Amino acid sequence: MRELADELGVSTRTLRFYEAEGLIAPERQGTARIYRAREHARLKLILRGKRFGMSLVEIADIVNMYDGAKASEKRQLTKLLARLDELGEDLRARQRDLRRTLREVDDVAAECRKRLVELS
């Protein structure tokens, strides 16, 4: 578990949390957890979804949709694409807001510098 946590840049507690939430289901050998390729893939999708600002409910909905069949993969991808379009627009709006705020900060800083020169 420690190697996987290190590989993904998360804590072992995070892995246990995702397991408790039913997002992953590693095999058990005694007290050891065995993470197969399926769990690795699911964890990468979960972490990407979190980076994109998706809730665990949204992530679970999309990740659990896939059952190996082409029809379910198409549903999964369609739903994911719609959500990514929403996230992209939200990020672009925030980016515009940040640019506007940065211009304002630069303008005020320039005014302050100018006034300091005048006061010298």
Short mmCIF file of C-alpha atoms in Angstrom, two decimals:
data_model
loop_
_atom_site.label_atom_id
_atom_site.label_comp_id
_atom_site.label_asym_id
_atom_site.label_seq_id
_atom_site.Cartn_x
_atom_site.Cartn_y
_atom_site.Cartn_z
CA MET A 1 0.00 0.00 0.00
CA ARG A 2 2.83 2.41 0.86
CA GLU A 3 4.43 2.02 -2.60
CA LEU A 4 1.14 2.80 -4.35
CA ALA A 5 0.48 5.78 -2.09
CA ASP A 6 3.97 7.12 -2.82
CA GLU A 7 3.55 6.50 -6.55
CA LEU A 8 0.30 8.46 -6.61
CA GLY A 9 1.40 11.15 -4.17
CA VAL A 10 -1.28 10.39 -1.59
CA SER A 11 -1.34 9.01 1.91
CA THR A 12 -2.22 5.44 2.83
CA ARG A 13 -5.10 6.98 4.76
CA THR A 14 -6.42 8.37 1.45
CA LEU A 15 -6.31 4.89 -0.08
CA ARG A 16 -8.18 3.44 2.88
CA PHE A 17 -10.75 6.25 2.63
CA TYR A 18 -11.41 5.52 -1.06
CA GLU A 19 -11.75 1.86 -0.18
CA ALA A 20 -14.20 2.65 2.64
CA GLU A 21 -16.21 4.81 0.21
CA GLY A 22 -16.42 1.88 -2.21
CA LEU A 23 -14.44 3.59 -4.96
CA ILE A 24 -11.78 0.90 -4.98
CA ALA A 25 -11.80 -2.70 -3.84
CA PRO A 26 -8.30 -4.13 -3.50
CA GLU A 27 -7.93 -7.85 -3.00
CA ARG A 28 -7.03 -8.99 0.50
CA GLN A 29 -4.40 -11.49 1.50
CA GLY A 30 -4.64 -11.56 5.25
CA THR A 31 -4.21 -7.94 6.30
CA ALA A 32 -2.35 -6.99 3.10
CA ARG A 33 -4.16 -5.17 0.32
CA ILE A 34 -3.31 -6.15 -3.26
CA TYR A 35 -3.89 -3.39 -5.81
CA ARG A 36 -4.30 -4.82 -9.31
CA ALA A 37 -4.32 -2.85 -12.58
CA ARG A 38 -8.06 -2.12 -12.24
CA GLU A 39 -7.54 -0.42 -8.87
CA HIS A 40 -4.55 1.54 -10.17
CA ALA A 41 -6.64 2.81 -13.09
CA ARG A 42 -9.57 3.70 -10.82
CA LEU A 43 -7.28 5.54 -8.41
CA LYS A 44 -5.75 7.57 -11.22
CA LEU A 45 -9.24 8.49 -12.44
CA ILE A 46 -10.34 9.41 -8.92
CA LEU A 47 -7.31 11.63 -8.34
CA ARG A 48 -7.69 13.28 -11.74
CA GLY A 49 -11.36 13.96 -10.98
CA LYS A 50 -10.39 15.52 -7.64
CA ARG A 51 -7.79 17.73 -9.38
CA PHE A 52 -10.53 18.82 -11.79
CA GLY A 53 -12.71 19.84 -8.84
CA MET A 54 -15.23 17.03 -9.11
CA SER A 55 -16.97 15.72 -6.02
CA LEU A 56 -16.51 12.12 -4.91
CA VAL A 57 -20.15 11.47 -5.80
CA GLU A 58 -19.54 12.68 -9.37
CA ILE A 59 -16.34 10.68 -9.62
CA ALA A 60 -17.98 7.53 -8.29
CA ASP A 61 -20.88 7.94 -10.71
CA ILE A 62 -18.54 8.11 -13.69
CA VAL A 63 -16.02 5.50 -12.54
CA ASN A 64 -18.71 2.98 -11.54
CA MET A 65 -20.44 3.33 -14.91
CA TYR A 66 -17.76 1.28 -16.67
CA ASP A 67 -18.24 -2.48 -16.67
CA GLY A 68 -16.05 -3.45 -19.63
CA ALA A 69 -18.77 -3.28 -22.27
CA LYS A 70 -18.56 -0.81 -25.16
CA ALA A 71 -22.04 0.55 -24.39
CA SER A 72 -21.12 1.37 -20.81
CA GLU A 73 -17.84 2.90 -21.91
CA LYS A 74 -19.74 5.13 -24.36
CA ARG A 75 -22.13 6.23 -21.57
CA GLN A 76 -19.21 6.84 -19.26
CA LEU A 77 -17.29 8.89 -21.80
CA THR A 78 -20.37 10.90 -22.80
CA LYS A 79 -21.09 11.79 -19.18
CA LEU A 80 -17.44 12.55 -18.47
CA LEU A 81 -17.17 14.76 -21.54
CA ALA A 82 -20.23 16.77 -20.53
CA ARG A 83 -18.78 17.30 -17.05
CA LEU A 84 -15.37 18.23 -18.48
CA ASP A 85 -17.03 20.81 -20.73
CA GLU A 86 -18.66 22.36 -17.64
CA LEU A 87 -15.39 22.31 -15.70
CA GLY A 88 -13.49 23.81 -18.61
CA GLU A 89 -15.93 26.71 -18.92
CA ASP A 90 -15.77 27.33 -15.17
CA LEU A 91 -11.96 27.33 -15.26
CA ARG A 92 -11.91 29.69 -18.25
CA ALA A 93 -14.27 32.06 -16.39
CA ARG A 94 -12.03 31.97 -13.32
CA GLN A 95 -9.01 32.56 -15.53
CA ARG A 96 -10.68 35.68 -17.01
CA ASP A 97 -11.48 36.89 -13.48
CA LEU A 98 -7.89 36.30 -12.37
CA ARG A 99 -6.51 38.21 -15.36
CA ARG A 100 -8.82 41.13 -14.59
CA THR A 101 -7.81 41.09 -10.91
CA LEU A 102 -4.11 40.91 -11.80
CA ARG A 103 -4.47 43.93 -14.11
CA GLU A 104 -6.14 45.80 -11.27
CA VAL A 105 -3.39 44.82 -8.82
CA ASP A 106 -0.75 45.96 -11.32
CA ASP A 107 -2.57 49.26 -11.88
CA VAL A 108 -2.84 49.99 -8.16
CA ALA A 109 0.80 49.00 -7.61
CA ALA A 110 1.85 51.35 -10.43
CA GLU A 111 -0.15 54.19 -8.84
CA CYS A 112 1.49 53.51 -5.49
CA ARG A 113 4.97 53.55 -7.03
CA LYS A 114 4.20 56.77 -8.86
CA ARG A 115 2.92 58.43 -5.68
CA LEU A 116 5.99 57.27 -3.72
CA VAL A 117 8.22 58.94 -6.30
CA GLU A 118 6.16 62.12 -6.02
CA LEU A 119 6.54 62.06 -2.23
CA SER A 120 10.33 61.69 -2.39
#
